[in-house]
Amino acid sequence: GTPGCDGEQALFANQPPFLGSADFALITNNAPPSAPGLLVVGFAADPIGSDPLGIGLLVHIDLVAAPNFRTYNMVSDAAGLATLALPLPNLPGLAGITVHAQSFWSWAGVCSLPPADFSSSTLLSLTLQTL
């Protein structure tokens, strides 16, 4: 990812991604305090990262290889911790599927990051499992 003003941002899960888990959530640390963010979940990863917008923001989801990605709004708390509940359906056909996720944040008005005040988390890859 692209570090923010409070350092590298990690994206992690609160528990293993078991199908049927109503309590599953993704968490980003070191986000800007009390700020909106964007979570992108896709089926193809770009482990090295690319800068498709040309602003110095590393994107680890390959949006071209798998254009059927999903986005979710995230909001961080005053300490810069963002938790997004993502209950997993109990659909056996999803078992074994791997998805990749990354969160994106704007630091505008909080601090200055060259060149455009944006940061991104590390890449998180999840393989959906059955209980």
XYZ file of N, CA and C in Angstrom:
393
model
N 0.821 -1.197 0.000
C 0.000 0.000 0.000
C 0.857 1.250 0.000
N 0.176 2.354 0.083
C 0.812 3.671 0.152
C 0.609 4.204 1.562
N 1.673 4.404 2.337
C 1.511 4.821 3.729
C 0.777 6.153 3.867
N 0.061 6.290 4.984
C -0.596 7.539 5.320
C 0.260 8.339 6.277
N -0.298 9.371 6.833
C 0.443 10.242 7.746
C 0.767 9.563 9.071
N 0.054 8.486 9.396
C 0.327 7.741 10.627
C 1.049 6.425 10.351
N 1.644 6.291 9.159
C 2.408 5.096 8.812
C 1.644 4.147 7.916
N 2.194 2.941 7.771
C 1.588 1.927 6.914
C 0.223 1.518 7.454
N -0.699 1.303 6.540
C -2.038 0.860 6.916
C -2.172 -0.619 6.587
N -2.566 -1.392 7.576
C -2.798 -2.816 7.357
C -4.293 -3.056 7.265
N -4.672 -3.967 6.419
C -6.050 -4.431 6.328
C -6.047 -5.870 6.808
N -6.920 -6.203 7.747
C -6.955 -7.558 8.283
C -8.392 -7.932 8.644
N -8.619 -9.222 8.829
C -9.937 -9.730 9.195
C -9.989 -9.991 10.692
N -11.186 -9.883 11.252
C -11.344 -10.144 12.683
C -11.377 -11.637 13.004
N -11.545 -12.475 11.971
C -11.595 -13.928 12.147
C -11.425 -14.574 10.782
N -11.194 -15.886 10.730
C -11.101 -16.554 9.424
C -12.418 -16.412 8.653
N -12.359 -16.379 7.322
C -13.561 -16.155 6.510
C -14.388 -17.429 6.284
N -15.121 -17.846 7.311
C -15.975 -19.028 7.210
C -17.337 -18.640 6.654
N -17.824 -19.393 5.681
C -19.156 -19.149 5.137
C -20.185 -19.252 6.248
N -21.150 -18.350 6.242
C -22.176 -18.328 7.274
C -21.802 -17.523 8.499
N -20.614 -16.902 8.496
C -20.172 -16.121 9.652
C -20.840 -14.746 9.641
N -21.770 -14.542 10.559
C -22.489 -13.273 10.656
C -21.618 -12.170 11.255
N -20.533 -12.543 11.945
C -19.691 -11.574 12.651
C -18.421 -11.200 11.889
N -18.273 -11.645 10.652
C -17.052 -11.364 9.898
C -16.940 -9.867 9.620
N -15.711 -9.336 9.762
C -15.472 -7.914 9.506
C -14.043 -7.718 9.008
N -13.840 -6.642 8.271
C -12.504 -6.225 7.853
C -12.154 -4.950 8.588
N -10.883 -4.827 8.948
C -10.417 -3.728 9.797
C -9.183 -3.106 9.161
N -9.143 -1.780 9.138
C -7.956 -1.039 8.695
C -7.451 -0.223 9.869
N -6.139 -0.257 10.091
C -5.552 0.589 11.128
C -4.815 1.763 10.475
N -4.448 2.744 11.271
C -3.687 3.923 10.835
C -4.369 4.713 9.726
N -5.689 4.680 9.683
C -6.452 5.504 8.742
C -6.540 6.925 9.297
N -6.920 7.889 8.475
C -7.102 9.237 9.013
C -8.218 9.215 10.070
N -8.097 9.996 11.117
C -9.115 9.971 12.165
C -10.465 10.503 11.679
N -11.527 9.793 12.072
C -12.906 10.201 11.782
C -13.106 10.575 10.320
N -12.706 9.679 9.430
C -12.743 9.975 8.000
C -13.435 8.864 7.215
N -14.037 9.228 6.081
C -14.594 8.204 5.202
C -13.493 7.562 4.371
N -13.674 6.298 4.052
C -12.733 5.578 3.209
C -13.494 4.672 2.262
N -12.767 3.972 1.424
C -13.377 3.083 0.448
C -12.671 1.734 0.495
N -13.439 0.671 0.595
C -12.909 -0.688 0.533
C -13.245 -1.243 -0.841
N -12.248 -1.816 -1.505
C -12.458 -2.446 -2.806
C -12.164 -3.937 -2.653
N -13.093 -4.772 -3.121
C -12.938 -6.218 -3.081
C -13.055 -6.737 -4.511
N -12.049 -7.498 -4.930
C -12.044 -8.010 -6.298
C -11.533 -9.432 -6.367
N -11.569 -9.982 -7.572
C -11.187 -11.379 -7.777
C -9.787 -11.539 -8.344
N -9.108 -10.438 -8.643
C -7.741 -10.521 -9.172
C -6.856 -9.554 -8.393
N -5.655 -10.008 -8.058
C -4.728 -9.198 -7.284
C -3.589 -8.689 -8.161
N -3.038 -7.574 -7.739
C -1.820 -7.014 -8.320
C -0.843 -6.887 -7.150
N -0.160 -7.987 -6.759
C 0.667 -7.994 -5.551
C 1.730 -6.899 -5.509
N 2.328 -6.579 -6.644
C 3.355 -5.537 -6.669
C 2.726 -4.165 -6.520
N 1.550 -3.992 -7.079
C 0.842 -2.715 -7.029
C 1.126 -1.886 -8.252
N 0.133 -1.118 -8.651
C 0.281 -0.204 -9.777
C -0.333 1.132 -9.390
N -0.072 2.134 -10.206
C -0.559 3.487 -9.952
C -1.406 3.929 -11.153
N -2.612 3.347 -11.314
C -3.404 3.625 -12.511
C -3.859 5.077 -12.644
N -3.931 5.794 -11.537
C -4.366 7.193 -11.588
C -3.202 8.161 -11.761
N -1.968 7.651 -11.643
C -0.792 8.494 -11.798
C -0.604 9.516 -10.687
N -1.066 9.173 -9.460
C -0.947 10.119 -8.342
C -0.112 9.564 -7.190
N 0.583 8.454 -7.434
C 1.423 7.876 -6.391
C 0.686 6.975 -5.427
N -0.515 6.539 -5.773
C -1.334 5.683 -4.919
C -1.252 4.250 -5.429
N -0.684 3.345 -4.618
C -0.561 1.948 -5.039
C -1.888 1.211 -4.898
N -2.304 0.603 -6.004
C -3.530 -0.188 -6.052
C -3.123 -1.645 -6.253
N -3.588 -2.517 -5.347
C -3.227 -3.933 -5.411
C -4.367 -4.824 -5.894
N -5.497 -4.240 -6.257
C -6.597 -4.977 -6.861
C -6.478 -4.747 -8.363
N -6.449 -5.823 -9.138
C -6.344 -5.684 -10.593
C -7.742 -5.459 -11.160
N -8.080 -4.203 -11.366
C -9.420 -3.828 -11.794
C -9.659 -4.130 -13.274
N -8.594 -4.298 -14.037
C -8.725 -4.596 -15.458
C -8.943 -6.093 -15.674
N -8.176 -6.923 -14.969
C -8.280 -8.381 -15.129
C -9.617 -8.913 -14.611
N -10.161 -8.288 -13.596
C -11.440 -8.723 -13.012
C -12.302 -7.488 -12.741
N -12.964 -6.963 -13.779
C -13.708 -5.708 -13.617
C -14.970 -5.815 -12.771
N -15.345 -7.015 -12.338
C -16.540 -7.161 -11.504
C -16.203 -7.062 -10.018
N -15.506 -6.001 -9.650
C -15.138 -5.766 -8.248
C -16.297 -5.074 -7.532
N -16.226 -5.047 -6.203
C -17.244 -4.378 -5.374
C -16.565 -3.314 -4.512
N -17.318 -2.277 -4.194
C -16.819 -1.235 -3.299
C -17.759 -1.103 -2.105
N -17.180 -0.752 -0.975
C -17.929 -0.557 0.263
C -17.402 0.691 0.954
N -18.294 1.464 1.554
C -17.876 2.630 2.327
C -17.374 2.180 3.691
N -16.266 2.791 4.127
C -15.730 2.560 5.465
C -15.662 3.910 6.164
N -15.679 3.904 7.480
C -15.513 5.125 8.263
C -14.588 4.795 9.425
N -13.579 5.622 9.621
C -12.650 5.401 10.737
C -13.145 6.124 11.984
N -12.684 5.648 13.132
C -13.024 6.319 14.386
C -11.984 7.394 14.687
N -12.090 8.040 15.831
C -11.187 9.140 16.192
C -9.737 8.684 16.314
N -9.511 7.383 16.527
C -8.153 6.853 16.641
C -7.613 6.330 15.304
N -8.405 6.444 14.227
C -7.945 5.975 12.911
C -8.112 4.486 12.683
N -9.060 3.861 13.388
C -9.353 2.443 13.205
C -10.716 2.329 12.516
N -10.761 1.601 11.414
C -12.008 1.443 10.666
C -12.402 -0.023 10.632
N -13.635 -0.312 11.011
C -14.148 -1.676 10.999
C -15.398 -1.708 10.135
N -15.427 -2.643 9.199
C -16.573 -2.800 8.312
C -17.115 -4.214 8.449
N -18.340 -4.342 8.937
C -18.986 -5.643 9.054
C -19.339 -6.149 7.657
N -18.950 -7.373 7.364
C -19.256 -8.023 6.084
C -19.719 -9.448 6.362
N -20.964 -9.627 6.807
C -21.455 -10.984 7.073
C -21.305 -11.847 5.824
N -20.821 -13.055 6.003
C -20.600 -13.962 4.876
C -21.792 -14.900 4.728
N -22.354 -14.990 3.524
C -23.505 -15.879 3.334
C -23.087 -17.334 3.437
N -24.036 -18.171 3.779
C -23.771 -19.610 3.874
C -24.152 -20.270 2.553
N -23.359 -19.990 1.513
C -23.594 -20.536 0.186
C -22.440 -21.471 -0.170
N -22.641 -22.781 -0.120
C -21.556 -23.740 -0.356
C -20.812 -23.516 -1.669
N -21.461 -22.965 -2.682
C -20.808 -22.719 -3.959
C -19.690 -21.693 -3.882
N -19.633 -20.938 -2.806
C -18.576 -19.937 -2.629
C -17.316 -20.519 -1.973
N -17.404 -21.723 -1.449
C -16.269 -22.338 -0.757
C -15.074 -22.455 -1.697
N -13.940 -22.037 -1.213
C -12.697 -22.124 -1.969
C -12.401 -20.918 -2.844
N -13.356 -20.011 -2.981
C -13.121 -18.806 -3.787
C -12.195 -17.865 -3.024
N -11.239 -17.292 -3.730
C -10.332 -16.314 -3.131
C -10.695 -14.920 -3.633
N -10.831 -14.004 -2.701
C -11.065 -12.592 -3.026
C -9.932 -11.770 -2.429
N -9.745 -10.590 -2.972
C -8.673 -9.693 -2.536
C -9.297 -8.354 -2.155
N -8.771 -7.744 -1.110
C -9.348 -6.496 -0.618
C -8.253 -5.479 -0.308
N -8.620 -4.200 -0.419
C -7.724 -3.097 -0.106
C -8.579 -1.878 0.237
N -8.129 -1.076 1.201
C -8.861 0.142 1.548
C -8.073 1.370 1.108
N -8.817 2.455 0.842
C -8.250 3.708 0.340
C -8.775 4.870 1.172
N -7.883 5.848 1.412
C -8.208 6.951 2.323
C -7.689 8.272 1.788
N -8.395 9.353 2.116
C -7.941 10.704 1.806
C -7.520 11.382 3.104
N -6.353 12.019 3.076
C -5.821 12.730 4.238
C -5.993 14.240 4.090
N -6.739 14.686 3.107
C -6.930 16.126 2.874
C -7.472 16.788 4.140
N -6.842 17.859 4.545
C -7.254 18.583 5.744
C -6.675 18.026 7.027
N -6.028 16.852 6.959
C -5.431 16.249 8.158
C -3.925 16.454 8.143
N -3.318 16.155 7.018
C -1.887 16.335 6.820
C -1.635 16.364 5.321
N -0.420 16.558 4.941
C -0.101 16.650 3.515
C 0.749 15.463 3.091
N 0.260 14.735 2.108
C 0.996 13.614 1.519
C 1.209 13.918 0.044
N 2.434 13.853 -0.423
C 2.637 14.100 -1.850
C 2.193 12.893 -2.665
N 1.665 13.020 -3.842
C 1.285 14.302 -4.411
C -0.179 14.657 -4.202
N -1.027 13.735 -3.708
C -2.468 14.006 -3.714
C -3.189 13.711 -2.396
N -2.477 13.529 -1.298
C -3.087 13.308 0.018
C -3.894 12.010 0.146
N -3.545 10.976 -0.626
C -4.231 9.688 -0.543
C -3.300 8.610 -0.004
N -3.897 7.601 0.638
C -3.135 6.439 1.083
C -3.950 5.182 0.803
N -3.269 4.052 0.864
C -3.952 2.770 0.663
C -3.368 1.737 1.618
N -4.199 0.776 1.961
C -3.758 -0.289 2.860
C -2.963 -1.331 2.092
N -2.431 -2.258 2.848
C -1.826 -3.441 2.252
C -2.935 -4.285 1.620
N -2.543 -5.232 0.808
C -3.492 -6.156 0.177
C -3.838 -7.275 1.152
N -5.103 -7.632 1.213
C -5.545 -8.771 2.011
C -6.213 -9.767 1.073
N -5.723 -10.994 1.048
C -6.319 -12.060 0.239
C -7.017 -13.047 1.168
N -8.247 -13.392 0.838
C -9.068 -14.260 1.681
C -9.623 -15.413 0.857
N -9.482 -16.628 1.352
C -10.102 -17.786 0.720
C -11.285 -18.216 1.585
N -12.475 -18.183 1.008
C -13.694 -18.515 1.745
C -13.704 -19.996 2.089
N -14.052 -20.290 3.354
C -13.964 -21.648 3.879
C -15.319 -22.104 4.424
N -15.500 -23.415 4.468
C -16.692 -23.951 5.134
C -16.291 -24.354 6.555
N -17.269 -24.392 7.412
C -16.994 -24.780 8.805
C -16.628 -26.234 8.923
